[in-house]
Structure formats: C-alpha cells, structure tokens
Short mmCIF file of C-alpha atoms in Angstrom, two decimals:
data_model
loop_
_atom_site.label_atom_id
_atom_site.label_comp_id
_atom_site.label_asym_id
_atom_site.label_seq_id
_atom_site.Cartn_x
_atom_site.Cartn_y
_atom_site.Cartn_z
CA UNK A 1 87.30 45.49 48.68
CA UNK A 2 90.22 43.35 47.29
CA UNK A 3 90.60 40.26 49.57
CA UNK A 4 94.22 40.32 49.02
CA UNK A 5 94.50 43.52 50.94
CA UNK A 6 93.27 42.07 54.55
CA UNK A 7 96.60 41.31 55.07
CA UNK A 8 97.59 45.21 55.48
CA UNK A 9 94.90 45.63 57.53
CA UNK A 10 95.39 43.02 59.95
CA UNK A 11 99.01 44.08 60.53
CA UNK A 12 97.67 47.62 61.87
CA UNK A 13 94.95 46.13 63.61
CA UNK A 14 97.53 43.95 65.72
CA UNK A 15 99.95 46.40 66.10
CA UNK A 16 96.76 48.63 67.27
CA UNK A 17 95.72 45.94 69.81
CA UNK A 18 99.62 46.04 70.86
CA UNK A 19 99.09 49.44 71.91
CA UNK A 20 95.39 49.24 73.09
CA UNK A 21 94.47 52.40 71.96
CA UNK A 22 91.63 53.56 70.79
CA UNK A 23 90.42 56.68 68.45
CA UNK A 24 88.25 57.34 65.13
CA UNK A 25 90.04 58.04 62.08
CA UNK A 26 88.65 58.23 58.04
CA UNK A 27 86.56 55.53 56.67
CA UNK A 28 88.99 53.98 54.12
CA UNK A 29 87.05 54.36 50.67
CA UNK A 30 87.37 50.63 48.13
CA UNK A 31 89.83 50.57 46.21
CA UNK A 32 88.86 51.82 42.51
CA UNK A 33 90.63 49.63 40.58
CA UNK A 34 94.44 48.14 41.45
CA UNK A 35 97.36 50.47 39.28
CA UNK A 36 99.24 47.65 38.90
CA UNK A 37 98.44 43.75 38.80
CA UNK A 38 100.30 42.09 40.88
CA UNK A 39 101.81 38.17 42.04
CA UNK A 40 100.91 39.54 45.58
CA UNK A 41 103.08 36.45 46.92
CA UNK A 42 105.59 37.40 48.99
CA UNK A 43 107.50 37.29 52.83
CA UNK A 44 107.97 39.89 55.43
CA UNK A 45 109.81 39.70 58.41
CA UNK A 46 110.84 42.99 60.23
CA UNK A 47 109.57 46.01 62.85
CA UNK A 48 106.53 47.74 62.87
CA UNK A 49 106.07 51.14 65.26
CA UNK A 50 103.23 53.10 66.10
CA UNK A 51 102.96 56.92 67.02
CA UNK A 52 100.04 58.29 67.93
CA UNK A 53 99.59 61.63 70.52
CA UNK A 54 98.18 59.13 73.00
CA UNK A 55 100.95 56.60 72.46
CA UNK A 56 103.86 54.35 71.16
CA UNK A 57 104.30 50.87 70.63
CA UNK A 58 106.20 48.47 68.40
CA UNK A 59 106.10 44.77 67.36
CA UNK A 60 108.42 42.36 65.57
CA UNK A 61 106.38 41.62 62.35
CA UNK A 62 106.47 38.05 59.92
CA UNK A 63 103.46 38.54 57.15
CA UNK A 64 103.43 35.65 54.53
CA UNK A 65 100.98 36.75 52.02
CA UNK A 66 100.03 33.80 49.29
CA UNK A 67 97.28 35.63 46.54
CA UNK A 68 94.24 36.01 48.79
CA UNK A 69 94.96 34.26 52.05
CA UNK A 70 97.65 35.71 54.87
CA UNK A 71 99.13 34.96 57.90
CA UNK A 72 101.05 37.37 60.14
CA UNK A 73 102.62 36.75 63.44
CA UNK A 74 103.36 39.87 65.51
CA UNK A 75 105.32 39.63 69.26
CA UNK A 76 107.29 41.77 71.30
CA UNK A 77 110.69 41.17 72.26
CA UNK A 78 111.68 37.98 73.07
CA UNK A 79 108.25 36.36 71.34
CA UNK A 80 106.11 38.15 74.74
CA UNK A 81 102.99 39.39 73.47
CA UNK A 82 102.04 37.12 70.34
CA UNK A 83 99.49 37.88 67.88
CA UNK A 84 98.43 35.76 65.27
CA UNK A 85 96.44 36.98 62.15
CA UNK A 86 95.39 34.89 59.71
CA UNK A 87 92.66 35.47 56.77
CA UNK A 88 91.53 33.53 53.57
CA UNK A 89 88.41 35.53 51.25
CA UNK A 90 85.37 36.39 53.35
CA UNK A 91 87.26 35.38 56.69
CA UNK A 92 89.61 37.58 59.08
CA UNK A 93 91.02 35.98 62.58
CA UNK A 94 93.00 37.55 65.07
CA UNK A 95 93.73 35.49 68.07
CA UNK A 96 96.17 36.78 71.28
CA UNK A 97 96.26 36.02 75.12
CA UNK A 98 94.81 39.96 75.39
CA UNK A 99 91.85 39.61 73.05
CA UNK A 100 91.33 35.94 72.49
CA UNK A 101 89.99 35.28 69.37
CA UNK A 102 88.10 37.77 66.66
CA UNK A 103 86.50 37.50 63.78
CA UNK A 104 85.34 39.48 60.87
CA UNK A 105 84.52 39.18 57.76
CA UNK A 106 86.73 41.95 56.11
CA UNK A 107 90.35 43.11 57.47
CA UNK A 108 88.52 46.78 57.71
CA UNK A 109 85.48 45.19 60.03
CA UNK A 110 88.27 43.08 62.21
CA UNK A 111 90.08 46.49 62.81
CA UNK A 112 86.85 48.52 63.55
CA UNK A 113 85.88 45.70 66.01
CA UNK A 114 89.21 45.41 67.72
CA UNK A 115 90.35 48.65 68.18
CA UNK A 116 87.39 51.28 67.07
CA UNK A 117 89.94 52.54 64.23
CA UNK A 118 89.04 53.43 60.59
CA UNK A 119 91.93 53.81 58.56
CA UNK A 120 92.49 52.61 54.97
CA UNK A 121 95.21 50.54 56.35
CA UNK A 122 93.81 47.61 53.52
CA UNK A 123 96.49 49.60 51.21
CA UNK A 124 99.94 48.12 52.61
CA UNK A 125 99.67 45.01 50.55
CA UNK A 126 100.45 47.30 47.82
CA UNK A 127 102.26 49.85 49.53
CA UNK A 128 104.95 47.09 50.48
CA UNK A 129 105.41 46.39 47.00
CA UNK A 130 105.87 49.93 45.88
CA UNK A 131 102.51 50.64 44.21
CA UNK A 132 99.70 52.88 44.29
CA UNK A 133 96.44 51.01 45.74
CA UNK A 134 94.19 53.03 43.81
CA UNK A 135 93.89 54.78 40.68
CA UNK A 136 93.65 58.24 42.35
CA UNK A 137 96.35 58.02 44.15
CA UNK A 138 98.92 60.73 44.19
CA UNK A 139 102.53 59.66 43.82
CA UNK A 140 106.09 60.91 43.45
CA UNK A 141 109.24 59.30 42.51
CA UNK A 142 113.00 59.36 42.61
CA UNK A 143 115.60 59.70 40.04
CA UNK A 144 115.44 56.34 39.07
CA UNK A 145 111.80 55.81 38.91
CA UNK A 146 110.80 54.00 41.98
CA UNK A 147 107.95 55.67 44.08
CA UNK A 148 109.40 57.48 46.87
CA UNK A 149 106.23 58.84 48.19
CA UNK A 150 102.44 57.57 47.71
CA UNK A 151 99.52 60.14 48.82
CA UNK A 152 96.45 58.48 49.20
CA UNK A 153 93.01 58.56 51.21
CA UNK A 154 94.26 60.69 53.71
CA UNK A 155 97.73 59.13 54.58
CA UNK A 156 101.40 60.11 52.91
CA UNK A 157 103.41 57.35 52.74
CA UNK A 158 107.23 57.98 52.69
CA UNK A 159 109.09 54.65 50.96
CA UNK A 160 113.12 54.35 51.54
CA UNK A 161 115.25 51.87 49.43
CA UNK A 162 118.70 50.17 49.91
CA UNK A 163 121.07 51.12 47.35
CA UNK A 164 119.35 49.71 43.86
CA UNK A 165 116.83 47.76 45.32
CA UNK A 166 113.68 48.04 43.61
CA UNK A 167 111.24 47.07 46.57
CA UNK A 168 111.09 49.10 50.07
CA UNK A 169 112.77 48.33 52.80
CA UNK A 170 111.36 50.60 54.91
CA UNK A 171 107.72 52.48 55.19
CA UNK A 172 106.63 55.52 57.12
CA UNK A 173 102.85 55.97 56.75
CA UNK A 174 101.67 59.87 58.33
CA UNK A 175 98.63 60.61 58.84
CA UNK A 176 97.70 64.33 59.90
CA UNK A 177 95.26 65.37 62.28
CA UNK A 178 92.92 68.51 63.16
CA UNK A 179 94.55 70.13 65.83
CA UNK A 180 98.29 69.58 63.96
CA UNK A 181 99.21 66.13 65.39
CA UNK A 182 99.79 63.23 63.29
CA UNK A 183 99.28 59.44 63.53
CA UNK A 184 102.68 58.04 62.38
CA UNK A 185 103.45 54.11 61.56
CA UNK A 186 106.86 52.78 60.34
CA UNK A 187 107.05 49.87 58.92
CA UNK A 188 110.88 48.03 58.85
CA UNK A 189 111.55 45.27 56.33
CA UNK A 190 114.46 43.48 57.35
CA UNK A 191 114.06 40.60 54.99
CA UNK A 192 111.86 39.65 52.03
#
C-alpha cells in the first residue's frame, strides 16, 4: 500500500470516530500501480459528511499532505470535538478526547481498529486530485476532460468543479449496499 495514501484513510477513520458507528464493509484491495504520478503536496480545508442507514455526522476538515507524511485536524463547530491525525511511512496516529490516542501501522489497520470499518478509503489522496487510484479503475469524464466520476473497488465517486477549475471542489463517494441502502460521504473543499 502507497504510504502517501494514509492520509485518505485517516480522514474517514476520524470522521467515522465522529459518528461512532460501527459496521463491516469490503476489504480495500492495494493499489496496482498509481495512473498518474503525482507531487501529492497539497492543502485542504473544508466539510466532510457522513451518511450511513444508522447515521449522520459531519466535521470541519484541514488535511496538509507533504509526499508521504500527513496531518489532518477534524472538529465540529466551533473547534468542539477535535481530532488530530497525523502519519509519516510505517506510522498512523489518531489522538481525540473520545478515543485518546491510536496507533497503527497502516491508515487501513488505524481505521479497522478504530471503528471496525473496511473500506478502501486509502484512495482520496488521489481522488482529491482528480485521479484514478488504480489502474482498473473505471472512470468517466466531462466535456472538457476532467474526471467527473471515478468507479473503483466498490465505491462511485461523483467529482463537481467550479467553473474551469481543473481540481474538485467537491466529492461525493457512494457506496451501495445489499438490501438497497448506500453508505454516502461528501467531501467539501472550500480552499486548496
């Protein structure tokens, strides 16, 4: 698994804590090789939301990704709730007031251990930056070329763009389920 990709991971598995819920989803399969080769140095601040058919949640979001090491704040309104998530190669930390502090040594493992989840959620590094994790990955795009929608192991993921811009400003990653439900995330990027 790409190191640079914990990041993604991390964001869900706070978010997840957020909402203290708990259910099994798809083990995530390694990536096969990355599409696209990227800086994969950037800044996110924005909203991330979580819709489940056991729950709702949301968080305010700031994810500074530098190559392989991350750091993401999440809080609710007014700062309540912080969660920090930080993670250099081989090493994942969450620490909040609800959980204290975990670690693990993947993103993947720090999500399994935190919330029971298994999702490929590793992905959104290169999901926020408009690219296919994978080489299987099943994509469509919009009349001027920029991936609108990314299907890959097991989750569509919708991407939205202001006027020319050629990142996204906003994500919704779907997820559908046996009996007809979904497991829905939007991700808002307000700045970058």
């Amino acid at each position: 698994m790409r190191n640079l990709s914990q990041l993604g991971c991390c964001a869900f598995a706070a978010t997840a804590l957020f909402l203290t819920g708990c259910q099994q989803m798809i083990n995530p399969q390694k990536p096969v090789t990355p599409s696209v080769q990227a800086d994969n140095q950037f800044q996110l601040q924005g909203k991330i939301g979580v819709r489940t058919p056991q729950q709702t949640g949301s968080a305010f979001f700031t994810w500074v990704q530098q190559q392989e090491e991350f750091d993401i704040e999440l809080s609710g309104i007014l700062g309540v709730g912080k969660t920090q998530i930080s993670g250099t190669p081989g090493q994942v930390t969450l620490n909040s007031a609800k959980t204290g502090v975990i670690q693990a040594a993947s993103a993947e493992e720090l999500l399994q251990r935190a919330t029971g989840w298994q999702a490929p959620i590793s992905y959104l590094v290169d999901w926020v930056q408009a690219r296919p994790a994978t080489t299987s990955a099943k994509l469509q795009k919009d009349d001027t070329q920029r991936i609108s929608q990314i299907m890959e192991q097991g989750w569509t993921v919708d991407l939205n763009y202001n006027a020319q811009a050629r990142m996204p400003n906003r994500l919704i990653l779907k997820q559908s389920l046996e009996n007809g439900a979904e497991n829905r995330i939007t991700m808002i990027i307000e700045n970058r």
